[in-house]
Backbone as a ProteinNet text record, in pm:
[ID]
protein_1_A
[PRIMARY]
QLQASGGGLVQAGGSLRLSCAASGRTFSSNSMGWFRQAPGKDREFVAAIAWTGGPTYYADSVKGRFTISRDDAKNTAYLQMNSLKPEDTAVYYCAAKDWRYSAARNYYTDAYDYWGQGTLVTVSS
[TERTIARY]
-1455	-1392.3	-1260.1	-1210.5	-1094.5	-1120.3	-1067.5	-1110.6	-963.7	-924.5	-819.3	-844.4	-741.7	-754.5	-609.4	-609.3	-492.7	-426.2	-499.6	-462.6	-479.6	-395	-434	-331	-345.7	-236	-113	-0.9	134.1	225.4	305.4	417.3	527.9	620	722.2	815.4	865.5	939.3	882.4	744.6	688.6	641.5	544.5	533.3	391.1	341.6	195.9	181.2	101.2	76.2	-66	-58.2	-185.8	-216.4	-351.1	-388.5	-474.9	-507.7	-584.4	-667	-748.3	-860.6	-940.8	-935.8	-999.9	-1123.6	-1244.4	-1347.5	-1423.6	-1503.8	-1570.6	-1504.3	-1380	-1292.3	-1162.5	-1069	-907.9	-849	-736.7	-666.5	-514.3	-508	-371.2	-296.3	-377.5	-318.8	-286	-332.4	-308.6	-178.6	-85.3	-17.1	-98.4	-59.9	-130.7	-36.8	-85.3	-15.1	-104.9	20.3	-41.7	-10.6	-110.2	-94.4	-121.3	-75	-136.1	-184.1	-253.6	-301.9	-298.7	-229.7	-210.5	-291.1	-364	-463.8	-396.8	-475	-424.5	-321.7	-289.9	-200.5	-254.2	-189.2	-224.5	-226.6	-273	-238.5	-145.4	-21.8	100.5	143.1	209.4	254.5	336.8	323.3	395.4	459.8	403	464.6	368.4	457.4	376.1	453.6	353.6	425.9	364.8	421.5	375.8	315.5	379.1	313.1	376.3	330	374.7	530.3	613.2	756.2	819.9	724.3	775.2	850	894.8	939.6	859	929.3	857.5	915.4	823.7	867.7	804.3	913.6	865.5	927.1	848.6	883.5	1004	1073.8	1197.5	1171.1	1074.4	1042.6	1007.8	1002.5	946.3	1049	1145.3	1246.4	1331.8	1333.9	1429.9	1318.1	1215.3	1116.5	993	935.6	806.1	837.9	775.2	764.3	628.4	617.4	495.2	500.9	402.1	368.9	259.2	223.9	79.8	91.9	-42.3	-61.8	-209	-166.5	-281.3	-385.8	-314.9	-399.5	-530.1	-461.3	-569.9	-628.4	-593.1	-643.7	-611.5	-502.5	-464.6	-335.1	-342.7	-193.6	-185.9	-43.5	6.9	109.3	131.7	207.8	272.4	394.4	440.3	521.2	479.4	552.5	623.1	752.5	848.8	888.4	958.3	1028.3	930.4	833.1	718.3	773.3	721.5	765.7	661.2	627.1	508.6	457.9	553.2	537.8	484.7	475.7	373.8	241.5	198.7	47.6	-15.3	-126.1	-202.4	-295.8	-404.3	-510.7	-444.4	-423.3	-345.8	-467	-450.1	-515	-462.4	-526.3	-469.3	-540.3	-492.5	-528.9	-488.8	-531.7	-525.8	-482	-369.7	-342.6	-401.9	-436.9	-492.4	-367.8	-402.6	-302.9	-246.8	-291	-246.3	-134.6	-115.9	-44.9	113.9	211.8	332.1	397	506.9	547.6	585.7	608.3	645.7	551.7	414.2	305.9	271.7	322.6	312.4	284.7	355	373.1	264.9	162	60.6	-81.3	-176.2	-278.8	-379.5	-378.4	-475.6	-416.2	-331.9	-309.4	-384.2	-457.8	-501.4	-676.6	-724.3	-887.3	-986.5	-928.5	-983.8	-932.3	-996.8	-945.6	-1014.9	-957.3	-1019.8	-1041.6	-1124.7	-1168.7	-1080.4	-962.1	-871	-872.2	-749.1	-733.8	-637.3	-663.2	-603	-472	-358.1	-255.9	-195.6	-184.5	-153.8	-14	73.9	187.9	239.7	233.5	274.4	412	450.1	598.2	629.1
-695.2	-587.2	-626.5	-738.8	-800.5	-954.5	-981.3	-1145.7	-1188.4	-1312.1	-1350.5	-1468.3	-1530.3	-1630.8	-1666	-1795.2	-1851.3	-1966.3	-1998.3	-2123.3	-2249.7	-2364.8	-2477.1	-2594.8	-2692.8	-2788.7	-2793.2	-2803.2	-2805	-2901	-2946	-3039.7	-2939.6	-3000.6	-2937.9	-2877.1	-2761.7	-2696.9	-2635.2	-2631.4	-2576.9	-2437.2	-2375.4	-2225.1	-2209.9	-2094.9	-2062.1	-1896.1	-1813.9	-1687.8	-1670	-1594.5	-1548	-1409.7	-1386.2	-1241.3	-1202	-1079.2	-1009.9	-893.4	-911	-799.3	-720.8	-604.6	-498.2	-461.8	-429.4	-377.9	-302.4	-203.1	-115.6	2.1	12.3	118.1	90.3	202.1	186.9	167.4	102.3	86.9	121.2	211.9	281	360.7	402.2	450.5	378	261.3	152	64.3	35.1	-77.9	-224.1	-310.2	-446	-553.5	-637.9	-739.7	-893.7	-984	-1117.2	-1200.1	-1263.6	-1347.7	-1506.8	-1558.9	-1728.6	-1792.9	-1885.7	-1961.6	-2108.5	-2183.3	-2318.6	-2396.7	-2499.5	-2570.6	-2579.6	-2529.8	-2534.5	-2419.7	-2331.8	-2238.2	-2099	-1994.6	-1859.9	-1804.8	-1721.9	-1630.7	-1548.5	-1577.2	-1531	-1447.1	-1340.1	-1256.2	-1320.6	-1266.6	-1335	-1219.1	-1134.7	-1023.4	-915.5	-767.5	-665.7	-585.3	-476.8	-382.4	-258.1	-143	-17.7	74	63.6	127.2	42	69.6	-20.4	46.1	-54.9	-13.9	13.1	30.5	85.6	-42.3	-14.4	-91.9	-228.8	-339.2	-456.5	-526.4	-605.7	-669.1	-824.1	-901.2	-1043.8	-1111.3	-1199.5	-1303.7	-1375.9	-1418.7	-1467	-1609.9	-1672.1	-1803	-1814.7	-1708.6	-1683.4	-1593.9	-1542.2	-1433.8	-1494.2	-1462.2	-1530	-1618.2	-1653.3	-1731.9	-1682.1	-1594.6	-1528.7	-1358.7	-1334.8	-1174.1	-1118.6	-1022	-930.6	-814.3	-791.8	-675.1	-640.7	-529.5	-462.3	-406.2	-398.2	-284.3	-219.7	-88	-7.6	33.5	32.1	42.4	-56.5	-175.5	-286.6	-313.4	-225.7	-237.2	-384	-438.3	-592.7	-602.3	-670.3	-721.8	-869.4	-906.4	-1049.8	-1090.3	-1227.3	-1296.4	-1397.1	-1398.6	-1482.7	-1610.9	-1723.6	-1801.2	-1909.8	-1927.3	-2026.7	-2100.8	-2202.4	-2318.7	-2358.7	-2374.3	-2411.5	-2521.7	-2498.5	-2624.7	-2688.4	-2805.9	-2880.7	-2774.1	-2705.9	-2620.3	-2491.2	-2437.2	-2325.2	-2364.6	-2479.8	-2538	-2428.9	-2354.3	-2261.5	-2210.5	-2143.7	-2066.6	-1930.3	-1867.1	-1741.5	-1615.1	-1509.3	-1397.9	-1278.3	-1182.5	-1077.3	-964.9	-847.5	-749.4	-621.2	-532.3	-382.2	-313.9	-251.9	-185.1	-49.7	-23.9	121.9	206.9	304.2	388.5	485.8	475.2	551.6	467.4	372.8	284.9	285.5	280.8	288.3	142.6	155.5	42.9	-73.3	-3.1	-121.1	-207.6	-169.1	-238.9	-331.8	-347.3	-410.9	-564.3	-610.1	-782.3	-820.6	-720.9	-756.8	-741.2	-832.9	-840.4	-721.4	-677.3	-601.5	-453.8	-430	-302.6	-321.5	-409.8	-445	-432.2	-345.2	-354.8	-397.9	-425.1	-488.1	-633.7	-726.4	-876.9	-952	-1043.5	-1104.9	-1242.5	-1338.3	-1451.3	-1552.7	-1566.5	-1661.5	-1753.1	-1794	-1899.4	-2015.8	-2140.1	-2226.8	-2285.3	-2301.8	-2348.4	-2468.9	-2579.7	-2699.9	-2743.8	-2780.7	-2839.9	-2969.3	-3049.9	-3199.6	-3237.4	-3311.8	-3357.3	-3451.7
-980.2	-1047.4	-1098.9	-1011.2	-1072.9	-1113.1	-1223.6	-1256.4	-1311.5	-1217.7	-1234.3	-1334.7	-1425.3	-1520.9	-1548.3	-1611.8	-1662.8	-1573	-1441.6	-1397.7	-1454.6	-1411.6	-1478	-1409.6	-1472.5	-1432.6	-1536.5	-1465.6	-1512.3	-1464.1	-1532.2	-1462.8	-1427.2	-1315.9	-1269.2	-1385.8	-1358.2	-1475.4	-1590.3	-1586.7	-1699.9	-1643.2	-1722.8	-1728.8	-1736.9	-1654.9	-1698.8	-1675.5	-1741.5	-1734.4	-1688	-1579.2	-1497.4	-1551.1	-1559.6	-1607.1	-1483.3	-1479.5	-1383.3	-1470.5	-1517.6	-1566	-1494	-1488.9	-1435.4	-1489.5	-1431	-1503.4	-1402.4	-1447.8	-1377.2	-1339	-1333.1	-1303.3	-1338.6	-1331.4	-1350.3	-1238.6	-1237.7	-1131.3	-1172.2	-1259.8	-1307.6	-1164.5	-1089.9	-967.2	-853.6	-872.4	-767	-791	-708.9	-700	-711.8	-811.1	-795.5	-749	-687.9	-638.4	-660.7	-657.9	-643	-519.4	-483.9	-351.8	-393.2	-297.5	-333.3	-188.9	-197.5	-68.6	-111.5	-49.3	-46.7	46.3	32.2	130.3	244.4	340.1	501.2	554.9	452.3	466.4	465.4	527.4	513.3	362.1	319	201.4	201.5	127.7	110	-17.9	26.7	-91	-192.5	-318.7	-443.9	-508.9	-573.2	-639.4	-637.4	-657.5	-653.3	-760.2	-817.2	-932.8	-886.7	-899.4	-852.2	-977.2	-1094	-1218.9	-1346.3	-1448.1	-1575.7	-1571	-1586.7	-1600.4	-1452.9	-1357.8	-1221.4	-1157.4	-1017.7	-933	-899.9	-886.6	-892.4	-752.5	-654.1	-570.1	-575.9	-496.6	-504.8	-373.5	-374.4	-255.5	-282.9	-182.3	-219.8	-287	-236.2	-286.4	-472	-507.9	-653.5	-738	-654.7	-728.5	-848.2	-947	-1079.9	-1158.4	-1103	-1174.2	-1205	-1135	-1169.4	-1196.3	-1307.8	-1331.9	-1340.9	-1278.1	-1261.4	-1354.6	-1435.6	-1533.7	-1528.9	-1600.9	-1621	-1739.8	-1795.9	-1914.9	-1871.6	-1829.7	-1797	-1894.8	-2032.7	-2144.1	-2158.9	-2125.6	-2096.3	-1966.4	-1874.7	-1741.1	-1683.3	-1716.9	-1693.2	-1624.1	-1507.4	-1471.5	-1491.4	-1493.6	-1535.5	-1451.1	-1426.5	-1340.9	-1447.5	-1515.9	-1562.3	-1476.3	-1474.2	-1391	-1458.3	-1442.5	-1505.8	-1418.8	-1452.7	-1359.9	-1249.9	-1258.1	-1168.7	-1092.4	-981.8	-851.3	-819.1	-750.7	-683	-561.8	-505	-376.7	-429.3	-571.5	-618.4	-633.6	-603.5	-606.2	-494.5	-568.5	-489.9	-560.4	-481.7	-556.6	-566	-674.1	-699.3	-716.6	-608.2	-632	-668.5	-745.9	-769.9	-695	-659.6	-581.6	-615.2	-560.8	-610.6	-450.3	-456.9	-318.7	-306.1	-176.8	-139.8	-160.2	-252.5	-300.6	-170.4	-48.6	73.3	138	102.1	181.8	122.5	178.2	104.9	39.8	-26.9	-62.9	39.2	126.1	241.2	271.2	265.9	274	168.6	60.5	-52.2	8.7	110.7	118.4	219	253.8	332.1	308.4	291.1	267.1	298.1	409.6	466.2	382.5	316.1	240.7	108	69.7	-74.1	-34.8	-92.6	-95.6	-201.8	-334.3	-413.4	-435.7	-456	-486	-593.1	-658.8	-752.9	-695.8	-756	-704.3	-717.5	-751.2	-742.7	-874.3	-908	-1014.8	-966.3	-972.7	-925.6	-997.4	-962.2	-992.6	-944.6	-1035	-978.5	-1050.3	-962.6	-1028	-994.1	-1109.2	-1071.2	-1062.4	-982.4	-972.5	-1080.6
[MASK]
+++++++++++++++++++++++++++++++++++++++++++++++++++++++++++++++++++++++++++++++++++++++++++++++++++++++++++++++++++++++++++++

């Protein structure tokens, strides 16, 4: 029900825009998040957004470089990634958070109950 796309190979300093398209139901009442998982590492929080134009949350490692947004009319969330670094290389996953959890749970994978399949981002040095 969530389809992530937009990954690819980019040089350090470059940009990519990831999209997360929802189908089958609307997620307008759910916070949306992006997580990533590098080889051999745990899945980690990247960014979350409460609602269109609402509060946003970022991991310290991407703050100032990544921007999360959403368009509920299109049932799509986005992650604009600028100034990419080799350490940003990972599979990126979008997810919809269980509405019952507070914003304090935005950073934890177990607060999200719908996940996309992931899209690979590779940043070369």
